[in-house]
Each structure stands twice: as structure tokens, then as C-alpha cells.
Tab-separated table of C-alpha atoms in Angstrom:
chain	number	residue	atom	x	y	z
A	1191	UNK	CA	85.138	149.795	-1.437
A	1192	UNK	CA	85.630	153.407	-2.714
A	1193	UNK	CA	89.215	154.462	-3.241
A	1194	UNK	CA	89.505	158.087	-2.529
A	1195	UNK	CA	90.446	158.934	-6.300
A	1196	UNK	CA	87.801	156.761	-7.626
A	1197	UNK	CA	84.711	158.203	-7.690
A	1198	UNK	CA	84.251	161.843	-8.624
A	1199	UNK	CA	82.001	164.510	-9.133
A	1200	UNK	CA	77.635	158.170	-21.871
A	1201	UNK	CA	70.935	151.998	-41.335
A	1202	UNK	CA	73.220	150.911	-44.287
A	1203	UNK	CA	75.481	154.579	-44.643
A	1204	UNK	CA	75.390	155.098	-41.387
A	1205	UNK	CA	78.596	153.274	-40.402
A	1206	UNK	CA	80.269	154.548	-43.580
A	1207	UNK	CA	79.768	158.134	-42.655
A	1208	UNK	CA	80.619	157.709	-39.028
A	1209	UNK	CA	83.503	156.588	-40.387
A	1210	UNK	CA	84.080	159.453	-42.745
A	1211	UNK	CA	83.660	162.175	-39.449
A	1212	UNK	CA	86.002	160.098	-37.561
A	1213	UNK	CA	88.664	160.531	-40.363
A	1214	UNK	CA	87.828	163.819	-40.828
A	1215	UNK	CA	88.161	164.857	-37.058
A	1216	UNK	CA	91.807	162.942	-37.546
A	1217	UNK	CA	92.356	164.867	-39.972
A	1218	UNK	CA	91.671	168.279	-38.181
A	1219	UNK	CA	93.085	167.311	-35.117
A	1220	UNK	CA	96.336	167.101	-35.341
A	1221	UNK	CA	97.358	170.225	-35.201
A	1222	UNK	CA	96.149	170.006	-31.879
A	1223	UNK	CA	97.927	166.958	-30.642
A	1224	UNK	CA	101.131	168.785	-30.688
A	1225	UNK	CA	101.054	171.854	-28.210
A	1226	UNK	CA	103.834	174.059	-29.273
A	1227	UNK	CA	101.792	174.662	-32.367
A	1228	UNK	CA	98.591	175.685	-30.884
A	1229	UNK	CA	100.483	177.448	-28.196
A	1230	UNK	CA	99.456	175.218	-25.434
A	1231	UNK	CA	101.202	174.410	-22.347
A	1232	UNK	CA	104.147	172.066	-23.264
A	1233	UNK	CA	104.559	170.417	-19.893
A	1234	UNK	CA	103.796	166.771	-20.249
A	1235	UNK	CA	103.709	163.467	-18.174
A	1236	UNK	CA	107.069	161.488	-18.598
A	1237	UNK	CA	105.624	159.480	-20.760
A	1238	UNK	CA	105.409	160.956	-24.255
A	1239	UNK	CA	101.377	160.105	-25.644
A	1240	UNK	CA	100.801	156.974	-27.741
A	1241	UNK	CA	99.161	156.218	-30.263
A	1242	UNK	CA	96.443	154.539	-28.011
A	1243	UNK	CA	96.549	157.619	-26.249
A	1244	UNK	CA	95.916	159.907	-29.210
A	1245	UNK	CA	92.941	157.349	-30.338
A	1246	UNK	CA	91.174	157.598	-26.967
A	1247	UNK	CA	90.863	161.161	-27.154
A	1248	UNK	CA	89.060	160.962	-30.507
A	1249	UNK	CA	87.164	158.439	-29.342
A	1250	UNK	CA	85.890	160.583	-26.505
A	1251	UNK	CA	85.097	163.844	-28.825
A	1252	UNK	CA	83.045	161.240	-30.217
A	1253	UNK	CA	81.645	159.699	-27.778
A	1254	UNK	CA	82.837	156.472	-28.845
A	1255	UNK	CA	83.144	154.973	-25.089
A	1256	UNK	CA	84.126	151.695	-25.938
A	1257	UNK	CA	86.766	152.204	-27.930
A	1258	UNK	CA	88.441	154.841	-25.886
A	1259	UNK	CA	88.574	152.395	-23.329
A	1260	UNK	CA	90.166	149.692	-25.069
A	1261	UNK	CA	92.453	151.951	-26.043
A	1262	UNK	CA	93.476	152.683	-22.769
A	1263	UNK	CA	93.578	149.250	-21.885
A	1264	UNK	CA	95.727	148.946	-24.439
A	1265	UNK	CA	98.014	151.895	-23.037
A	1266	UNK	CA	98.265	149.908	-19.490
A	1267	UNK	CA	98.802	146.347	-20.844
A	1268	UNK	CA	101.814	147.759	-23.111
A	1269	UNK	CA	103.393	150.727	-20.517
A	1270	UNK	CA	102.161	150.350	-17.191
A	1271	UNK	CA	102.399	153.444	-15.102
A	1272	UNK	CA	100.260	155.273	-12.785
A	1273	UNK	CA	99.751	158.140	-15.763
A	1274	UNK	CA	98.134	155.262	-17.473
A	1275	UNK	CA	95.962	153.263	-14.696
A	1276	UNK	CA	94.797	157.030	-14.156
A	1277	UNK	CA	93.850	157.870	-17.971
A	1278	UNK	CA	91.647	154.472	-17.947
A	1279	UNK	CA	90.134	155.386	-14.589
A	1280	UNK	CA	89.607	159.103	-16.086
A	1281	UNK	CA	87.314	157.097	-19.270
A	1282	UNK	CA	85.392	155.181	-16.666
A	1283	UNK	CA	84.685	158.995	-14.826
A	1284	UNK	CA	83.718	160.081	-18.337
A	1285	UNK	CA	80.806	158.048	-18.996
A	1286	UNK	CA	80.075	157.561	-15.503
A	1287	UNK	CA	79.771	161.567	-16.318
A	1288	UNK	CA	77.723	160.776	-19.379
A	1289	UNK	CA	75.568	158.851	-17.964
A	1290	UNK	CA	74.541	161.419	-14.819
A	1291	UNK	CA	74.120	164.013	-17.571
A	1292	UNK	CA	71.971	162.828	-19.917
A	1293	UNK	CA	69.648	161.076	-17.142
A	1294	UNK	CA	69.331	164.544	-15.834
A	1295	UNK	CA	68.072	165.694	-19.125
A	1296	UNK	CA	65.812	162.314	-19.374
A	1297	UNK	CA	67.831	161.604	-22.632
A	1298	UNK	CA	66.868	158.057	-21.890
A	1299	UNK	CA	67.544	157.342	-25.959
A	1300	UNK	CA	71.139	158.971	-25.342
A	1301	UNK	CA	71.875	156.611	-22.628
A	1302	UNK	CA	70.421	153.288	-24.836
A	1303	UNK	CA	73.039	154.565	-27.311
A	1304	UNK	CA	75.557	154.269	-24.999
A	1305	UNK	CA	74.527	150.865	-23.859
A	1306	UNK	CA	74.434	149.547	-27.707
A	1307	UNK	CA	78.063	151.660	-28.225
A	1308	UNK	CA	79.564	149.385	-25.141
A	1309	UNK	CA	77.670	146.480	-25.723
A	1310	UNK	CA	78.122	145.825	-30.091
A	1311	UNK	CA	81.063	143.713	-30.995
A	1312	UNK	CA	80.567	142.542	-34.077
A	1313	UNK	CA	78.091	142.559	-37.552
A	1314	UNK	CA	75.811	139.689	-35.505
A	1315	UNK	CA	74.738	142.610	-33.382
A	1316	UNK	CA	73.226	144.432	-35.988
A	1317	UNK	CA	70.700	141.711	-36.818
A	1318	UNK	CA	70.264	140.360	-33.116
A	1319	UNK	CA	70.772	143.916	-30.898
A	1320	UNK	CA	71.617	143.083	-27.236
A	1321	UNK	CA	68.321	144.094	-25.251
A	1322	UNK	CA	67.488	146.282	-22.481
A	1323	UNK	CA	65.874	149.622	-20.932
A	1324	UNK	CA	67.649	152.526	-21.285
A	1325	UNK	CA	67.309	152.960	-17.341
A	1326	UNK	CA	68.186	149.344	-16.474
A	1327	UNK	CA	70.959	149.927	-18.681
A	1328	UNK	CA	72.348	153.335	-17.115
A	1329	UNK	CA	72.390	151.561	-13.487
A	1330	UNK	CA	74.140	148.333	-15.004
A	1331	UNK	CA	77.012	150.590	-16.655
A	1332	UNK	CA	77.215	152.800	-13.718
A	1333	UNK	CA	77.588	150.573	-10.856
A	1334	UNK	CA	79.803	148.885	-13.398
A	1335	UNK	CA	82.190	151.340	-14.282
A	1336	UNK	CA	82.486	152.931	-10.962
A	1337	UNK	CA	83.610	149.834	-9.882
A	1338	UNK	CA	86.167	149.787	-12.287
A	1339	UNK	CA	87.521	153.271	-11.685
A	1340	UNK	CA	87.947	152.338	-8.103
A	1341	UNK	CA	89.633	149.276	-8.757
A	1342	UNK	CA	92.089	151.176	-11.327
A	1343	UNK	CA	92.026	154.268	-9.295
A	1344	UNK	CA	93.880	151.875	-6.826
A	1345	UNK	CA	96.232	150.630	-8.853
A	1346	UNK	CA	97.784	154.295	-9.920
A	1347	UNK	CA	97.938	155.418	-6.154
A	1348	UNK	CA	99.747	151.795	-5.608
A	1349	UNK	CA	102.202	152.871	-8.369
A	1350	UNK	CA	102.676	156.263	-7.607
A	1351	UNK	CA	100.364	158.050	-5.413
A	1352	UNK	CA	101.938	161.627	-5.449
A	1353	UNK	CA	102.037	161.942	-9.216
A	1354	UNK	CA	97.925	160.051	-9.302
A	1355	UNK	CA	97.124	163.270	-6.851
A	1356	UNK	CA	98.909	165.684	-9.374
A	1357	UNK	CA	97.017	163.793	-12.432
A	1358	UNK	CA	93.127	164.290	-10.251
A	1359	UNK	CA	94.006	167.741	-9.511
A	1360	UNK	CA	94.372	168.687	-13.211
A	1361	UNK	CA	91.229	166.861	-14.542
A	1362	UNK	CA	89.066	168.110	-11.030
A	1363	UNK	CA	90.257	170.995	-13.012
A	1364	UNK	CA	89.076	170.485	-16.292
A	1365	UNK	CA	85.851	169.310	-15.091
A	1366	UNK	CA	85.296	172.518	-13.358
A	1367	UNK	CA	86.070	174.445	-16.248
A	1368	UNK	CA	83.642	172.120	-18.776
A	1369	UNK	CA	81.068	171.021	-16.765
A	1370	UNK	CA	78.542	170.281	-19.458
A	1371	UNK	CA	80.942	168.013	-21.908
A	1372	UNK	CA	84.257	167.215	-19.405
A	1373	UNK	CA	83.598	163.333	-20.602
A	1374	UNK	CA	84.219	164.541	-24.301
A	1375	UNK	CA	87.737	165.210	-23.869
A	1376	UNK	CA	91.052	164.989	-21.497
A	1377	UNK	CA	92.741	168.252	-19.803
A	1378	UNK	CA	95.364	169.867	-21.941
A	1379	UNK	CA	98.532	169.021	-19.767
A	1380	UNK	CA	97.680	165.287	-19.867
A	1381	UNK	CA	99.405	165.373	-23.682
A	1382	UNK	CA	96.857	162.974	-25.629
């Protein structure tokens, strides 16, 4: 069942650097994170940004899917609100947005990135990689996570359906105004 919000229109330095460009992009960012210094608009949600919050946004510029959902998982389980069952529906959008984008551009090794980047969990996975075609994979994640964006889509308009309308108009928004790398960030009122 489609809720009305849900569906709109992802060697042995390697890790070391990644995690040198993540720090570094921490490091760079947070001037951004707070909006009176960058001169961006100061109105917020009522719920000041987390820490989870902040993390998922990174995770996103770098397309590290996985982790910016479970840090908006993490968001719901600690302060459940519609703000927050929208953010994690808004991640599930994003690589459903991914996805679409680099199929178009047959970036089929792209899209097995993705798959390995939702899939890995711990060192095993290096030696014994989970399997599969990139274009299996793309229809597995999709149907997936537009399942899930219904389902949490659902749960915001349950909570508070007037401020989950205000929250899709902003990032319908945003998309409009990035529409080759929307799934990279979050629109500037959201306050991550």
C-alpha cells in the first residue's frame, strides 16, 4: 500500500583514508551545521538536531547509506516525532533516488557499491563479500526501501500529519532545486 508521502519523485588503505575524508569533511562542516554563521535561514523544527542527526547528513554527502540510516533509526528510537519518522523516510527517498540515477546512467558498478555499502557489517565481509548482480541488487533495495518509506511515511502523518506535509513540501523543494545529487544531502530548514 502506498501512503501518499511515501513514494516520491544509491584494498588495505582504503578504509583508512575513507576514514581520513570523513574526518576531514567533519572537520569542514561545521561551520555549516550552525546557520546563523553561514547566514542561512534560522527557522528550525522544534526539535533542535542531534547528534544522529548531524551524522546522517555526513553520511549522505558521502554516500554512506547505511549509516545514515541507522542514524536515523537511532533519532526515532531515542525522540520519536513525526520530524524524525520523516527524516528516516527522507534516507529511504535518497537512495531510492540513488538508485534511479545511476541505473539511468547504467552505473551498474555504482549501484553494486551501494549493495556492498548496505549489505557489509563486519571484517568477515571483506574475505567472504555478500553476492549478487548489480541489477538484481538495485530491484531488491528498491522494492525494499520503498516499502520502508511508506511504512515510515505512515507513521509521521499518524503523529502529526500537518507538520509531515510542511516537512515534504520543503524537501519536494530541495529536490527540485538539486535534481542531480538531492540524495547527497537534506534541505537547509530541516537543521541537520
Amino acid at each position: 500500500m502506498s501512503h501518499r508521502y511515501g513514494r516520491a519523485g544509491f584494498s588495505g588503505m582504503l578504509p583508512m583514508l575513507a576514514g581520513l575524508a570523513v574526518c576531514a569533511v567533519v572537520w569542514t562542516s561545521l561551520s555549516s551545521l550552525n546557520p546563523a554563521a553561514s547566514g542561512e535561514s534560522t527557522k528550525r523544527s522544534p526539535l533542535p538536531a542531534s547528534g544522529h542527526l548531524a551524522r546522517a547528513k555526513l553520511y549522505l554527502a558521502a554516500g554512506d547509506f547505511r549509516r545514515a540510516l541507522e542514524a536515523c533509526e537511532q533519532e526515532v528510537n531515542e525522540r520519536p516525532s513525526a520530524e524524525n519518522y520523516t527524516y528516516l523516510t527522507y534516507v529511504y527517498h535518497a537512495i531510492d533516488g540513488y538508485l534511479d540515477r545511476q541505473s539511468q546512467r547504467e552505473q551498474w558498478g555504482l549501484v553494486e557499491q551501494l549493495y556492498r555499502n548496505l549489505t557489509y557489517r563486519e571484517a568477515q565481509d571483506l574475505i567472504d563479500p555478500p553476492g549478487g548482480l548489480a541489477r538484481m541488487a538495485k530491484e531488491f533495495i528498491q522494492e525494499s526501501v520503498r516499502n520502508q518509506a511508506d511504512l515510515t511515511a505512515a507513521m509521521a502523518t499518524r503523529l502529526d500529519a500537518l507538520r509531515t506535509e510542511a516537512l515534504w513540501k520543503q524537501q519536494a523543494l530541495w529536490r527540485s532545486e538539486r535534481a542531480d545529487d538531492w540524495w547527497s544531502g537534506v534541505p537547509a530548514e530541516w537543521g541537520w
